[in-house]
Short mmCIF file of C-alpha atoms in Angstrom, two decimals:
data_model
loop_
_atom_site.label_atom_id
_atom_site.label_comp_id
_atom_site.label_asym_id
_atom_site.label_seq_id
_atom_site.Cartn_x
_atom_site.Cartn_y
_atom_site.Cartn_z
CA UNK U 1 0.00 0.00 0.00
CA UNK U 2 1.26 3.16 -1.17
CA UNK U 3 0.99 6.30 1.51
CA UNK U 4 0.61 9.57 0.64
CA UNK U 5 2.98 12.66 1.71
CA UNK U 6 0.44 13.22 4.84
CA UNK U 7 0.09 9.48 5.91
CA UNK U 8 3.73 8.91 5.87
CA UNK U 9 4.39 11.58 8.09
CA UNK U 10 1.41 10.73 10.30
CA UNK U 11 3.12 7.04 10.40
CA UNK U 12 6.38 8.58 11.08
CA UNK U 13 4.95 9.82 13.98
CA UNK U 14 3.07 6.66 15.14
CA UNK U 15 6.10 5.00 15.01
CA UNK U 16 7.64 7.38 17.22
CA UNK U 17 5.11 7.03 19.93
CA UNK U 18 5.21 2.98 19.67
CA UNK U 19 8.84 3.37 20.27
CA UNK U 20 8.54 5.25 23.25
CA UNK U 21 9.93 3.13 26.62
CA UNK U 22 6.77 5.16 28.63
CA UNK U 23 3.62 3.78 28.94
CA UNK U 24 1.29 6.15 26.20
CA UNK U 25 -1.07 8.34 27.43
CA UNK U 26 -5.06 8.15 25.99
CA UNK U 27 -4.26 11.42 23.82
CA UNK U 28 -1.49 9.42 22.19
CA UNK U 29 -2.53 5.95 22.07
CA UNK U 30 -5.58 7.68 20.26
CA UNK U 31 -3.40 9.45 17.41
CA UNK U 32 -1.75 5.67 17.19
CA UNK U 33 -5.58 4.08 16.18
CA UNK U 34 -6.45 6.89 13.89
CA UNK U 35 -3.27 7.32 11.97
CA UNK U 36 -1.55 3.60 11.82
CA UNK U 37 -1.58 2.59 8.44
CA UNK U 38 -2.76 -1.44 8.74
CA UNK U 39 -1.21 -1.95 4.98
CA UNK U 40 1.93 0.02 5.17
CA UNK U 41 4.03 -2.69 6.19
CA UNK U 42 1.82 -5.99 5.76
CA UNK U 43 -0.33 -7.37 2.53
CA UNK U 44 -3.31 -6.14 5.16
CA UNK U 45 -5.62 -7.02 1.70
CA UNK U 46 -4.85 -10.56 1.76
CA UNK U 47 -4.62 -10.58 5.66
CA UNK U 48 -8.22 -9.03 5.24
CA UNK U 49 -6.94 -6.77 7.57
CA UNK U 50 -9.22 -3.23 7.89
CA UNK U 51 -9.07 -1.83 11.70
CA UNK U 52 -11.82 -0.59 12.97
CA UNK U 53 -11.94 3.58 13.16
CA UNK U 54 -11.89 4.12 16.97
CA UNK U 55 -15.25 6.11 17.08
CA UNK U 56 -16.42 2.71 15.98
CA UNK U 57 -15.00 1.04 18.52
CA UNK U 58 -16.13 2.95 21.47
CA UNK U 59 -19.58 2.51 20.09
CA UNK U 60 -19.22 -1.05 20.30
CA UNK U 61 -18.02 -0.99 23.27
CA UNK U 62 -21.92 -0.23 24.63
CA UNK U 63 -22.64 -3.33 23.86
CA UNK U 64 -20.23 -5.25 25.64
CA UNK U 65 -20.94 -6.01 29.63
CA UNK U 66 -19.28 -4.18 32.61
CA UNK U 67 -17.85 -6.45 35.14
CA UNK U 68 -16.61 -9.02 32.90
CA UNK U 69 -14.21 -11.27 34.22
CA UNK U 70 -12.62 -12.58 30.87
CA UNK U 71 -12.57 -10.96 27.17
CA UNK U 72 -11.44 -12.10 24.40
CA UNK U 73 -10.35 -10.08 21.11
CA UNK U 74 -10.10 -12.43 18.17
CA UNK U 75 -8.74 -11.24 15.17
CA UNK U 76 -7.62 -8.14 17.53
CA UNK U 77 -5.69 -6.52 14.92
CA UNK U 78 -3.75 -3.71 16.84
CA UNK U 79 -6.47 -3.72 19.15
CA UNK U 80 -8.71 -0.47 18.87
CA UNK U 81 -11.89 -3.09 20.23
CA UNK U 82 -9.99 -4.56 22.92
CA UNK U 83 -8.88 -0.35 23.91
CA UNK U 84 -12.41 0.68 24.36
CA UNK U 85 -13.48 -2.41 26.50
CA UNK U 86 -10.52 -3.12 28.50
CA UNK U 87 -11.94 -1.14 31.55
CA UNK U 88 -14.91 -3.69 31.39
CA UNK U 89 -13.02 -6.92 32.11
CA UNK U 90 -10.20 -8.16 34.65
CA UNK U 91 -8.72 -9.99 31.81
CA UNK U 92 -8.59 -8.60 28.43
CA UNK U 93 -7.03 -11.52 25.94
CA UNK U 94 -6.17 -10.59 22.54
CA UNK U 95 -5.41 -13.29 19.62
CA UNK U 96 -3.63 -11.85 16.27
CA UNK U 97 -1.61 -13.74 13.83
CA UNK U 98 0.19 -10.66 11.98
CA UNK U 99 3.59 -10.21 14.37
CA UNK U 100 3.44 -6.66 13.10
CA UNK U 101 0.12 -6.17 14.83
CA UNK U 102 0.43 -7.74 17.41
CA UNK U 103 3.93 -5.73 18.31
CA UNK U 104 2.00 -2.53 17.31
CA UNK U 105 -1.09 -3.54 19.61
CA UNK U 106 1.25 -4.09 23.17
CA UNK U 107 2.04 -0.88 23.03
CA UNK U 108 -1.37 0.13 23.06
CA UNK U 109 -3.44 -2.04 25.14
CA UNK U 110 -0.23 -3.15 27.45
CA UNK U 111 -2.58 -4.61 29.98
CA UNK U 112 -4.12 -6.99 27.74
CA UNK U 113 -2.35 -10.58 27.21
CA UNK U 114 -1.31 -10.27 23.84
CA UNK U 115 -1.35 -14.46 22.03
CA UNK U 116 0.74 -14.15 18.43
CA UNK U 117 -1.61 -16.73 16.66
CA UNK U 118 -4.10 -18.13 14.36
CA UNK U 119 -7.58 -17.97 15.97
CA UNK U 120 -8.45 -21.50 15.07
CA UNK U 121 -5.19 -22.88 16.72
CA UNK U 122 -5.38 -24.55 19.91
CA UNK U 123 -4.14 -21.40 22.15
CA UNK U 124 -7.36 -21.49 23.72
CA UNK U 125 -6.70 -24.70 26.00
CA UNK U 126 -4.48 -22.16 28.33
CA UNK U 127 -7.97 -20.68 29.33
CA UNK U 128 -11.07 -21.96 30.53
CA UNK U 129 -13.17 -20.06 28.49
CA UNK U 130 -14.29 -16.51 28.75
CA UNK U 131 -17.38 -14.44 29.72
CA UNK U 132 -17.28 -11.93 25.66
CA UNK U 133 -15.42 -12.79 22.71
CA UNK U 134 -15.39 -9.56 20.52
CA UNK U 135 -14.20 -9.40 17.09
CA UNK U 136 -14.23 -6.95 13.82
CA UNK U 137 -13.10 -10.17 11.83
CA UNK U 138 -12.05 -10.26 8.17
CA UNK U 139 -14.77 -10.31 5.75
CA UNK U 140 -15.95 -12.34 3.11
CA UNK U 141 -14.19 -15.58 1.49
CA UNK U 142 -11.00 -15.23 0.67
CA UNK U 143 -9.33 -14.88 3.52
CA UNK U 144 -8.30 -18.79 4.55
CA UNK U 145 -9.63 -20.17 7.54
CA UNK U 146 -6.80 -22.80 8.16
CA UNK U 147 -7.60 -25.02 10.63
CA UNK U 148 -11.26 -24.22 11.34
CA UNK U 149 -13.71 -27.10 12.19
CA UNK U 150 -17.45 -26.86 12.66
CA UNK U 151 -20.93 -27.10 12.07
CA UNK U 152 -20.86 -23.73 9.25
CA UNK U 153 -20.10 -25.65 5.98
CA UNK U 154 -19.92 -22.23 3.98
CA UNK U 155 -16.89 -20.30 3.13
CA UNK U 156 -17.64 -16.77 4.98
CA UNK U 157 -14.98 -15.89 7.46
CA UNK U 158 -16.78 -13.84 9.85
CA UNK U 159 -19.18 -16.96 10.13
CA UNK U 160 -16.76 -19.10 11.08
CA UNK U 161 -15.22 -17.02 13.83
CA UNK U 162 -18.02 -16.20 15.42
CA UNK U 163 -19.11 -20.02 15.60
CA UNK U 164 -15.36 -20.23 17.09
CA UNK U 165 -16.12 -17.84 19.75
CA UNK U 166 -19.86 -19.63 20.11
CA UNK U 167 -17.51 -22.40 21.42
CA UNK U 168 -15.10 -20.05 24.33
CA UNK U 169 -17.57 -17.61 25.01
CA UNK U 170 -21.13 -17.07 26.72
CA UNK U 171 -21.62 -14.11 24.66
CA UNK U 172 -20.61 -12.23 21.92
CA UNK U 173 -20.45 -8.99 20.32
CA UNK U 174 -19.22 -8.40 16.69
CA UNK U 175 -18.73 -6.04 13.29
CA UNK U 176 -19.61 -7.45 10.21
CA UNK U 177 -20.50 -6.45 6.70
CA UNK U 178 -24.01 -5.09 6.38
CA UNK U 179 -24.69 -8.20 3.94
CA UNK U 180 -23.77 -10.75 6.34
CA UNK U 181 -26.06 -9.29 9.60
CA UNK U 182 -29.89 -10.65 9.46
CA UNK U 183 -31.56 -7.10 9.68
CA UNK U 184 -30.33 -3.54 7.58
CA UNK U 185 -30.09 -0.82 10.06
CA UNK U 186 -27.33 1.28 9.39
CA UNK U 187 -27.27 3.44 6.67
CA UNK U 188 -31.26 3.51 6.53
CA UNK U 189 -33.98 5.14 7.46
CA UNK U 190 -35.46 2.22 9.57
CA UNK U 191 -34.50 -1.33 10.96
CA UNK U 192 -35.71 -3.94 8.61
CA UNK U 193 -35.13 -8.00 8.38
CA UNK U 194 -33.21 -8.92 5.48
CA UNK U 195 -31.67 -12.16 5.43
CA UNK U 196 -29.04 -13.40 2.67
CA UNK U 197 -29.20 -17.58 1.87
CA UNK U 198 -25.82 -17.81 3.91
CA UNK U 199 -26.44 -16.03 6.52
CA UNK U 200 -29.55 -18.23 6.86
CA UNK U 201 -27.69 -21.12 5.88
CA UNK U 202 -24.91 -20.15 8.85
CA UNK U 203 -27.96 -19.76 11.39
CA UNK U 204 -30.00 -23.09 10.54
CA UNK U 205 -26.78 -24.80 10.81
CA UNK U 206 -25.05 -23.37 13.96
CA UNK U 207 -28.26 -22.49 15.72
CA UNK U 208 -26.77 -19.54 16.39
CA UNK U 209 -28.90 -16.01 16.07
CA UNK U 210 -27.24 -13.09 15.37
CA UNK U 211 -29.17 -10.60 17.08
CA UNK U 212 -29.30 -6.41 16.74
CA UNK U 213 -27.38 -4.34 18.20
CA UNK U 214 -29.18 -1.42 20.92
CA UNK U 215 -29.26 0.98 17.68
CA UNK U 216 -25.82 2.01 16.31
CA UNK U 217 -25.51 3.20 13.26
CA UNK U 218 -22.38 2.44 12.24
CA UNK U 219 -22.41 4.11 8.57
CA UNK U 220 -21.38 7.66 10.17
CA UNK U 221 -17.97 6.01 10.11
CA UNK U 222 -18.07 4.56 6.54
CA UNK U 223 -15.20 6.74 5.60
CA UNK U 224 -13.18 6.64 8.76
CA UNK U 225 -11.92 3.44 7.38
CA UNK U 226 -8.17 3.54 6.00
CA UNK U 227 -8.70 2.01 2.13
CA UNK U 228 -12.12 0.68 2.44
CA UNK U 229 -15.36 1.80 3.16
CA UNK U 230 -17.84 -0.68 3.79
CA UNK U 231 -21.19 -0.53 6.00
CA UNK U 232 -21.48 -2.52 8.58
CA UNK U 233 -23.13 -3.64 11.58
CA UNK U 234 -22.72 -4.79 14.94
CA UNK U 235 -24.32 -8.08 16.05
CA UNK U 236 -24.47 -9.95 19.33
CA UNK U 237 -25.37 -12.89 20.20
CA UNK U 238 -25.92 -15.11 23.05
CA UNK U 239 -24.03 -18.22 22.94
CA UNK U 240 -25.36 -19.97 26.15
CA UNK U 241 -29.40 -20.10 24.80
CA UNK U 242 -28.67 -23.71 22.48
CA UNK U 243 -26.36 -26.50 23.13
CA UNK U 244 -23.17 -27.33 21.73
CA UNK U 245 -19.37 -28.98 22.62
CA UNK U 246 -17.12 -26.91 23.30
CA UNK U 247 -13.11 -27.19 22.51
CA UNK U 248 -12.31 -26.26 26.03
CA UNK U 249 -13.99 -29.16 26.95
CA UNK U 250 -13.33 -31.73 24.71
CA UNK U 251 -9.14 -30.47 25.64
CA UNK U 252 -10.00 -31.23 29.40
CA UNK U 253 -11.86 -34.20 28.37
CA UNK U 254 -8.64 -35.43 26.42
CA UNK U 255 -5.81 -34.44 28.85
CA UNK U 256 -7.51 -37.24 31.65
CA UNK U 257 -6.11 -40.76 31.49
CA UNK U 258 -9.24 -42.73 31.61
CA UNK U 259 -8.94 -46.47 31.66
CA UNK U 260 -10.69 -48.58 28.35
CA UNK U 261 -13.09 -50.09 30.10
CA UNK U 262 -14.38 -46.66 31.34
CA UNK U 263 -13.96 -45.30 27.79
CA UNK U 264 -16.31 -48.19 26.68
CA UNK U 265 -19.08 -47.69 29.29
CA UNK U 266 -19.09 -43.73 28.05
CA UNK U 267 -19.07 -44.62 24.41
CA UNK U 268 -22.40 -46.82 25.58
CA UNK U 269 -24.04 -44.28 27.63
CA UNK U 270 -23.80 -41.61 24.55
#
């Protein structure tokens, strides 16, 4: 990605800040989220890599619940979501697989427990799950979802990491394309129900609903997006309502020597 005369000296100053031994103050770690340029050192397109502009992100943040115990940011990017919601959770967890990011994003939420990896790796058995997974995934299909297993047999990528976090999470809260949510609300004059056949397809399948958001609009940022600017919107969902197995569990499950004979009379019972 080529920057222009402005954005390189905007980055030259970012990087100035990020190298910085201090802690950053608020004022500074919020010139770092508006002016970081996600493509000027990483293929950010095929990454599907668009951060979220942080007016966005502290309009999320509404929708996430105070006095979490345990968050988790997948796909955190450099972690503008994870930012606005860290003062809502003891634990703030933050999973990115670009080492650029992820070097850019402990300088700005240093509290959080930064994990350099693929979301559908196994990092997860280190925690017992969390209370919110929030995410502003990559859209679409052609962003490879290497090592993802589960009920979703299409190729969206937002789908399939929010039936990840359906799996570590009791609840979620996430951006994704206007096309991909059940309902068109931002952008328009009123809230209608509009459902696409994979987004259907992704709800019959998972049983998971993806539910509206308390009324953000999030097309006043359409342009506040560096190369893009798609509408969106935010979607939550509540994971504990149907039944599923979860990872976590079937990790615990595995990591306890159980004798054959036991392993028989289970096989039997299911």
């Amino acid at each position: 990605m080529k920057l222009s005369r402005a954005q390189t000296k905007k980055m030259q100053e970012v990087e100035q800040l990020i190298a910085l031994e201090r802690r950053l103050t608020d004022d500074e770690r919020l010139f770092v989220f508006e002016h970081y340029q996600e493509g000027a050192s990483s293929n950010n397109a095929a990454l599907g890599a668009f951060f979220t502009p942080w007016g966005l992100a502290r309009d999320f943040a509404v929708e996430v619940p105070e006095r979490c115990n345990t968050i988790v940011d997948l796909c955190a990017g450099i972690g503008s979501l994870a930012y606005w919601c860290e003062n809502r959770a003891r634990q703030v967890v933050c999973v990115e697989q670009c080492a650029e990011y992820v070097r850019v994003g402990r300088k700005l939420v240093p509290d959080a427990t930064w994990i350099h990896a693929d979301v559908f790796g196994d990092w997860f058995k280190d925690f017992d799950g969390f209370d919110v997974a929030i995410s502003n995934p990559p859209f679409g299909n052609r962003v490879k979802a290497h090592g993802f297993e589960g009920r979703y047999t299409g190729s969206t990528f937002e789908y399939k990491v929010i039936e990840l976090a359906s799996r570590i999470a009791d609840t979620g809260v996430f951006i994704v394309p206007q096309s991909s949510a059940p309902f068109v609300y931002s952008g328009s004059r009123r809230y209608d129900v509009r459902e696409s056949d994979d987004c259907r397809r992704f709800m019959e399948q998972t049983g998971i609903l993806l539910e509206p958001n308390c009324g953000i609009d999030t097309a006043m940022y359409r342009e506040q997006w560096h190369g893009v600017a798609p509408t969106c919107e935010i979607v939550v969902c509540d994971f504990e309502q149907f039944e599923q197995t979860s990872p976590l569990a079937q990790t615990r499950a595995e990591s306890i020597a159980v004798p054959t004979t036991q392993l028989d009379l289970f096989a039997a019972a299911a």
